[in-house]
Structures are given as structure tokens and as C-alpha cells.
Short mmCIF file of C-alpha atoms in Angstrom, two decimals:
data_model
loop_
_atom_site.label_atom_id
_atom_site.label_comp_id
_atom_site.label_asym_id
_atom_site.label_seq_id
_atom_site.Cartn_x
_atom_site.Cartn_y
_atom_site.Cartn_z
CA LEU Q 1 72.01 162.67 129.79
CA ASN Q 2 71.24 163.13 133.47
CA GLN Q 3 67.85 162.24 134.91
CA LYS Q 4 66.95 162.80 138.62
CA SER Q 5 64.52 160.50 140.34
CA ASN Q 6 64.06 159.58 144.00
CA ASN Q 7 67.14 161.63 145.03
CA LYS Q 8 69.34 159.67 142.60
CA LYS Q 9 70.91 160.83 139.43
CA THR Q 10 70.91 158.43 136.52
CA LYS Q 11 73.65 159.09 133.98
CA VAL Q 12 72.99 157.43 130.58
CA LEU Q 13 76.05 157.07 128.41
CA VAL Q 14 75.12 156.33 124.76
CA ILE Q 15 77.88 155.09 122.47
CA MET Q 16 76.89 155.87 118.89
CA PRO Q 17 77.98 153.90 115.79
CA LEU Q 18 81.06 155.49 114.18
CA THR Q 19 80.02 154.97 110.56
CA ARG Q 20 77.15 153.65 108.57
CA PRO Q 21 79.19 150.69 107.21
CA LEU Q 22 79.70 149.52 110.78
CA LEU Q 23 75.95 149.66 111.34
CA ARG Q 24 75.30 147.79 108.09
CA CYS Q 25 77.74 145.07 109.20
CA GLY Q 26 75.45 144.47 112.13
CA ILE Q 27 77.79 145.74 114.89
CA ILE Q 28 75.64 146.82 117.77
CA LEU Q 29 77.07 149.00 120.39
CA LEU Q 30 75.56 148.70 123.88
CA VAL Q 31 74.03 151.41 126.00
CA LYS Q 32 75.49 151.48 129.44
CA LEU Q 33 73.52 152.73 132.40
CA ILE Q 34 75.63 154.09 135.23
CA LEU Q 35 73.90 154.97 138.48
CA VAL Q 36 75.57 157.87 140.24
CA VAL Q 37 74.32 158.77 143.69
CA ASP Q 38 73.67 162.47 144.37
CA ALA Q 39 75.33 164.29 147.24
CA ASP Q 40 71.90 164.68 148.78
CA GLY Q 41 71.15 160.91 148.44
CA ASP Q 42 72.45 157.83 150.23
CA SER Q 43 76.07 157.79 149.15
CA ASN Q 44 77.10 154.79 151.18
CA LYS Q 45 75.64 151.70 149.54
CA VAL Q 46 78.38 149.47 151.03
CA LYS Q 47 79.32 149.17 154.69
CA ARG Q 48 82.95 148.14 154.95
CA VAL Q 49 84.14 146.21 157.95
CA GLY Q 50 87.83 145.90 158.79
CA VAL Q 51 88.79 143.11 161.22
CA VAL Q 52 92.17 144.21 162.63
CA ILE Q 53 94.93 141.66 163.10
CA ALA Q 54 98.49 142.09 164.32
CA PRO Q 55 101.17 139.53 165.50
CA GLY Q 56 99.79 137.66 168.48
CA PHE Q 57 96.13 138.37 167.80
CA GLU Q 58 93.47 136.06 169.30
CA MET Q 59 92.12 133.95 166.46
CA LEU Q 60 88.53 133.51 167.54
CA ASP Q 61 88.21 137.19 168.49
CA ALA Q 62 88.85 137.97 164.84
CA MET Q 63 87.28 134.96 163.11
CA GLY Q 64 83.96 135.12 164.96
CA PRO Q 65 82.94 138.60 163.72
CA TYR Q 66 84.68 138.00 160.36
CA GLU Q 67 82.58 134.94 159.58
CA THR Q 68 79.39 136.63 160.84
CA PHE Q 69 79.86 139.59 158.54
CA LYS Q 70 81.08 137.38 155.76
CA GLU Q 71 77.80 135.44 155.73
CA VAL Q 72 76.02 138.72 155.18
CA GLN Q 73 78.49 139.69 152.41
CA GLU Q 74 77.77 136.39 150.67
CA ARG Q 75 73.98 136.88 151.18
CA TYR Q 76 73.40 133.54 152.95
CA TYR Q 77 70.31 135.17 154.38
CA ALA Q 78 68.66 135.18 150.97
CA VAL Q 79 68.35 131.36 151.00
CA VAL Q 80 67.13 130.97 154.60
CA ASP Q 81 63.52 130.66 155.58
CA ILE Q 82 63.65 132.04 159.13
CA GLU Q 83 60.13 130.86 159.91
CA LYS Q 84 60.68 127.26 158.85
CA ARG Q 85 64.36 127.30 159.83
CA THR Q 86 65.37 125.71 156.55
CA TRP Q 87 68.08 126.35 153.99
CA GLY Q 88 67.34 126.72 150.28
CA ASP Q 89 63.82 128.12 150.59
CA GLY Q 90 64.55 131.83 150.74
CA THR Q 91 61.67 134.20 151.32
CA GLY Q 92 63.11 137.35 149.75
CA ILE Q 93 64.93 138.69 152.78
CA GLN Q 94 67.07 141.70 151.87
CA CYS Q 95 69.59 143.83 153.65
CA ALA Q 96 68.03 147.27 154.24
CA ASP Q 97 65.38 146.55 151.61
CA GLY Q 98 68.12 145.69 149.07
CA ASP Q 99 69.77 149.08 149.47
CA LEU Q 100 72.89 147.97 151.34
CA GLU Q 101 75.82 145.57 150.96
CA VAL Q 102 78.35 144.56 153.59
CA GLU Q 103 82.03 143.83 152.85
CA VAL Q 104 84.52 142.47 155.39
CA SER Q 105 88.29 142.30 155.18
CA PHE Q 106 91.21 141.54 157.42
CA VAL Q 107 93.36 144.64 157.91
CA ALA Q 108 96.85 144.86 159.33
CA PRO Q 109 99.77 147.35 159.49
CA THR Q 110 101.18 145.60 156.46
CA ASP Q 111 99.73 143.29 153.85
CA LYS Q 112 103.02 141.79 152.65
CA THR Q 113 103.17 138.66 154.72
CA GLY Q 114 100.99 136.45 156.90
CA VAL Q 115 100.13 137.66 160.38
CA VAL Q 116 100.63 134.93 163.00
CA SER Q 117 97.96 134.58 165.69
CA SER Q 118 98.53 133.50 169.29
CA SER Q 119 97.50 129.99 168.27
CA GLY Q 120 100.16 129.85 165.56
CA VAL Q 121 97.78 130.15 162.56
CA ALA Q 122 98.73 132.87 160.09
CA ILE Q 123 96.34 134.99 158.04
CA VAL Q 124 97.35 137.10 155.08
CA PRO Q 125 95.43 140.43 155.39
CA GLU Q 126 93.55 141.81 152.43
CA PHE Q 127 94.09 145.42 153.40
CA SER Q 128 96.91 147.45 154.92
CA MET Q 129 96.58 150.45 157.22
CA SER Q 130 99.30 152.20 155.32
CA SER Q 131 97.02 152.36 152.21
CA ASP Q 132 94.44 154.33 154.22
CA PRO Q 133 96.41 157.17 155.86
CA ASP Q 134 93.29 159.13 156.81
CA GLY Q 135 91.52 156.10 158.37
CA THR Q 136 88.39 156.71 156.33
CA TYR Q 137 88.05 153.56 154.26
CA PHE Q 138 86.13 151.37 156.84
CA ASP Q 139 82.81 152.12 158.39
CA LEU Q 140 83.52 149.71 161.28
CA LEU Q 141 86.76 148.37 162.79
CA VAL Q 142 86.74 145.17 164.81
CA LEU Q 143 89.42 144.93 167.51
CA GLY Q 144 90.15 141.74 169.43
CA ALA Q 145 92.70 140.68 172.00
CA GLY Q 146 96.40 140.68 171.20
CA LEU Q 147 96.60 144.03 169.52
CA GLU Q 148 97.67 146.05 172.56
CA GLU Q 149 101.36 146.32 171.55
CA SER Q 150 100.68 147.55 168.03
CA ALA Q 151 101.44 151.27 167.88
CA GLU Q 152 100.35 151.34 164.25
CA THR Q 153 96.96 149.90 165.17
CA ILE Q 154 96.37 152.46 167.91
CA GLU Q 155 97.24 155.37 165.63
CA TYR Q 156 95.08 154.00 162.83
CA LEU Q 157 92.21 153.55 165.33
CA ARG Q 158 92.52 157.14 166.42
CA ARG Q 159 92.32 158.41 162.84
CA HIS Q 160 89.37 156.07 162.08
CA HIS Q 161 87.35 157.32 165.08
CA ASP Q 162 88.25 160.97 164.50
CA SER Q 163 86.84 160.66 161.00
CA GLY Q 164 83.52 159.31 162.23
CA GLY Q 165 84.13 155.58 162.06
CA ALA Q 166 82.50 153.02 164.32
CA ILE Q 167 84.27 150.47 166.54
CA LEU Q 168 83.44 146.94 167.82
CA THR Q 169 85.76 145.55 170.42
CA VAL Q 170 86.06 141.91 171.47
CA CYS Q 171 87.53 140.71 174.75
CA THR Q 172 90.51 142.85 175.83
CA GLY Q 173 90.47 144.73 172.57
CA ALA Q 174 88.56 147.30 174.60
CA ALA Q 175 91.95 148.27 176.11
CA LEU Q 176 92.94 149.99 172.81
CA VAL Q 177 89.85 152.15 172.81
CA ALA Q 178 90.14 152.86 176.54
CA SER Q 179 93.79 153.90 176.05
CA LEU Q 180 92.55 156.72 173.79
CA GLY Q 181 90.18 157.90 176.41
CA LEU Q 182 87.14 157.07 174.26
CA LEU Q 183 85.43 155.05 177.00
CA ASP Q 184 85.96 157.50 179.88
CA GLY Q 185 82.74 157.90 181.90
CA VAL Q 186 80.71 155.27 180.03
CA GLU Q 187 79.85 151.59 180.53
CA ALA Q 188 82.06 149.04 178.72
CA THR Q 189 82.62 145.35 178.96
CA THR Q 190 85.49 142.95 178.35
CA ASN Q 191 86.61 139.43 179.25
CA SER Q 192 85.50 138.89 182.84
CA LEU Q 193 88.88 137.31 183.69
CA PHE Q 194 90.59 140.61 182.97
CA LEU Q 195 88.03 142.84 184.58
CA GLN Q 196 90.17 143.78 187.63
CA LYS Q 197 93.13 144.59 185.44
CA MET Q 198 90.99 146.83 183.24
CA GLU Q 199 89.58 148.61 186.29
CA ALA Q 200 93.09 149.23 187.51
CA ASP Q 201 94.48 150.36 184.17
CA TYR Q 202 91.50 152.47 183.05
CA PRO Q 203 89.59 153.60 186.21
CA ALA Q 204 87.64 156.27 184.34
CA VAL Q 205 85.68 153.55 182.52
CA ARG Q 206 82.60 151.99 184.16
CA TRP Q 207 83.55 148.37 183.55
CA ILE Q 208 80.97 145.57 183.81
CA GLY Q 209 81.69 141.86 183.61
CA LEU Q 210 79.72 139.07 181.92
CA ALA Q 211 80.18 136.80 185.04
CA ASP Q 212 77.91 139.19 187.04
CA ASN Q 213 75.72 140.24 184.09
CA LEU Q 214 74.97 137.15 182.05
CA ASP Q 215 72.63 139.01 179.72
CA ARG Q 216 75.20 141.71 178.88
CA ARG Q 217 77.35 139.98 176.21
CA PHE Q 218 77.81 143.31 174.57
CA VAL Q 219 77.40 146.94 175.54
CA ARG Q 220 76.67 149.96 173.35
CA SER Q 221 79.23 152.15 175.15
CA THR Q 222 78.78 155.16 172.86
CA PRO Q 223 76.78 155.77 169.73
CA ARG Q 224 79.81 154.63 167.70
CA ILE Q 225 81.49 152.15 170.03
CA THR Q 226 80.21 148.69 171.00
CA THR Q 227 82.26 146.63 173.46
CA THR Q 228 81.76 142.86 173.94
CA ALA Q 229 82.75 140.30 176.53
CA GLY Q 230 85.36 137.66 175.94
CA ILE Q 231 86.18 135.90 172.69
CA THR Q 232 82.89 134.31 171.41
CA ALA Q 233 80.86 137.37 172.44
CA GLY Q 234 82.23 139.10 169.36
CA ILE Q 235 79.63 137.15 167.41
CA ASP Q 236 76.85 138.77 169.47
CA GLY Q 237 78.26 142.20 168.83
CA ALA Q 238 78.52 141.53 165.09
CA LEU Q 239 74.94 140.20 164.91
CA HIS Q 240 73.78 143.29 166.73
CA GLN Q 241 75.53 145.52 164.18
CA ILE Q 242 74.04 143.58 161.34
CA GLN Q 243 70.59 144.07 162.79
CA GLU Q 244 71.17 147.82 162.90
CA TRP Q 245 72.41 147.95 159.32
CA CYS Q 246 70.27 145.30 157.64
CA GLY Q 247 67.28 144.70 159.87
CA TRP Q 248 66.10 141.94 162.17
CA ASP Q 249 65.36 139.39 159.41
CA VAL Q 250 68.92 139.42 158.06
CA ALA Q 251 70.37 139.17 161.59
CA GLU Q 252 68.04 136.29 162.45
CA ALA Q 253 68.88 134.43 159.24
CA SER Q 254 72.59 134.94 160.00
CA ARG Q 255 72.11 133.72 163.54
CA GLN Q 256 70.38 130.59 162.27
CA CYS Q 257 73.28 129.96 159.86
CA LEU Q 258 75.67 130.20 162.74
CA GLU Q 259 73.28 128.37 165.13
CA TRP Q 260 74.02 131.07 167.66
CA PRO Q 261 71.82 132.53 170.41
CA LEU Q 262 70.98 136.13 169.58
CA GLN Q 263 70.75 138.53 172.53
#
């Protein structure tokens, strides 16, 4: 039985008793309600974030955004009173009025073994690029420093962007996006210490540095690409994305959990 309401189709599956003796024995079969979203409704109830790692990746570039999105995935915001700045006294904050969930995963060219960072700490990714040949699984890819030599990552990034996916770069992770020509003619930022190298390698990009623009910890370079300054600025970019998806209250509650200044 299909019922349409508020652009959503409700499919009701009723499992009937097989025989009267079963019914007399008191066996009750449950009715299961399955919500199926129409093509004309909001088909994306989950925003999937993939934090890309490859051998030599910068740990904090990856972990900063990962932890920020993970706090939203775990709904920490629901137990934060943003007015009182207290934990455990939630005020009913919801992501996009309760209509949206966020999931974050580490993604790498392979998920068979741990990927060793530049600091020597290894992370076992939860998702492999090879399992998503079209690059359509994630809504957002996060790219930090240390991925520049990964040909698999660059090709996966190309497919992801071509299919309509969004990108958040941290530090020199912007080099991957610039190498594909996706930042030509627009403003972008990166780690200020590498600004001159970026200008030399990718002169078509209008690079700006945090050292000369202290209020520009991230830049919305295109409607689908956000670039951030060095290392810790990835948290700012992640909070900005959370605000766009979930609203200011969720972003503010997450910022308070992290005790991080929100731009």
C-alpha cells in the first residue's frame, strides 16, 4: 500500500498470519513501515564526507575535519545548551530540522592495510576508492597535505567533482584541486608558508595567504570548492560546511564542543 504525503511515499508492508492455528497460538506478526523517498522529494537524507588519506598524509589536516564532522554524526549538538554553554542540557537542536544526518569516513586508494601519516601514526581507512569507481558515493571530499603524489587520489577527485561532488581542501591539499584546473581564475587559500610555491606552480589561481588576511581562514573558491589555510584551518572549513548543511545552531554547538573560534 503506497500513500503519498508531503512529497514522500510511505510503503506499508503488511505480513499476514499464515494459518488460523498460528493466530490461535498467539503468534503476532509485526507490521513494518518503510519510508521510501519519492524522486521529487529530498532523496539525500545523509551527507557523506570522505576524508582522504594516502601514505605521508598530514595527520592534523585529516583529523581536524574528521573529528568535527564526527561530532555531528554522533549528535553531540543534541546535548549542548549553546546559550548556557553547558553539556547535558540539550535544547532540542537538530540538523536541518531533523531531516539530515552526517556520516564521515576515512577513504584511501586501498582499505587493506593501515595508511601511515607523516608523523608515523597509521590509520586503517573505512572506505576504498576502488569500491566507488564512479566517484559518486561521497557528497564531500576532504583533502589535506601529503596527498600530492597519489595518482589514484587525483583521478578519484576528478571523477568525484565531475559527478557533482563538493571538495574541502586543507593546507597544501589545494594543490590537487589546482592541478586539475578547478581553481583557475578564482580566489583560493593554502598554508601561507607555501604561498610562493603555489603561485609559481599554479599562476592561474588568485592565491591569498592567511598571514596577510587574518580573517580569511577559509575561502569559498567556487560553489562546490572550499579551500582553507594551513593545518588547523580545516576545522574552520568543516564548521562552515556544517553550518550550511545543518544550520547555525548545530555549527555553534559543535564549535563549543571543540572550543574553537568560529569565523
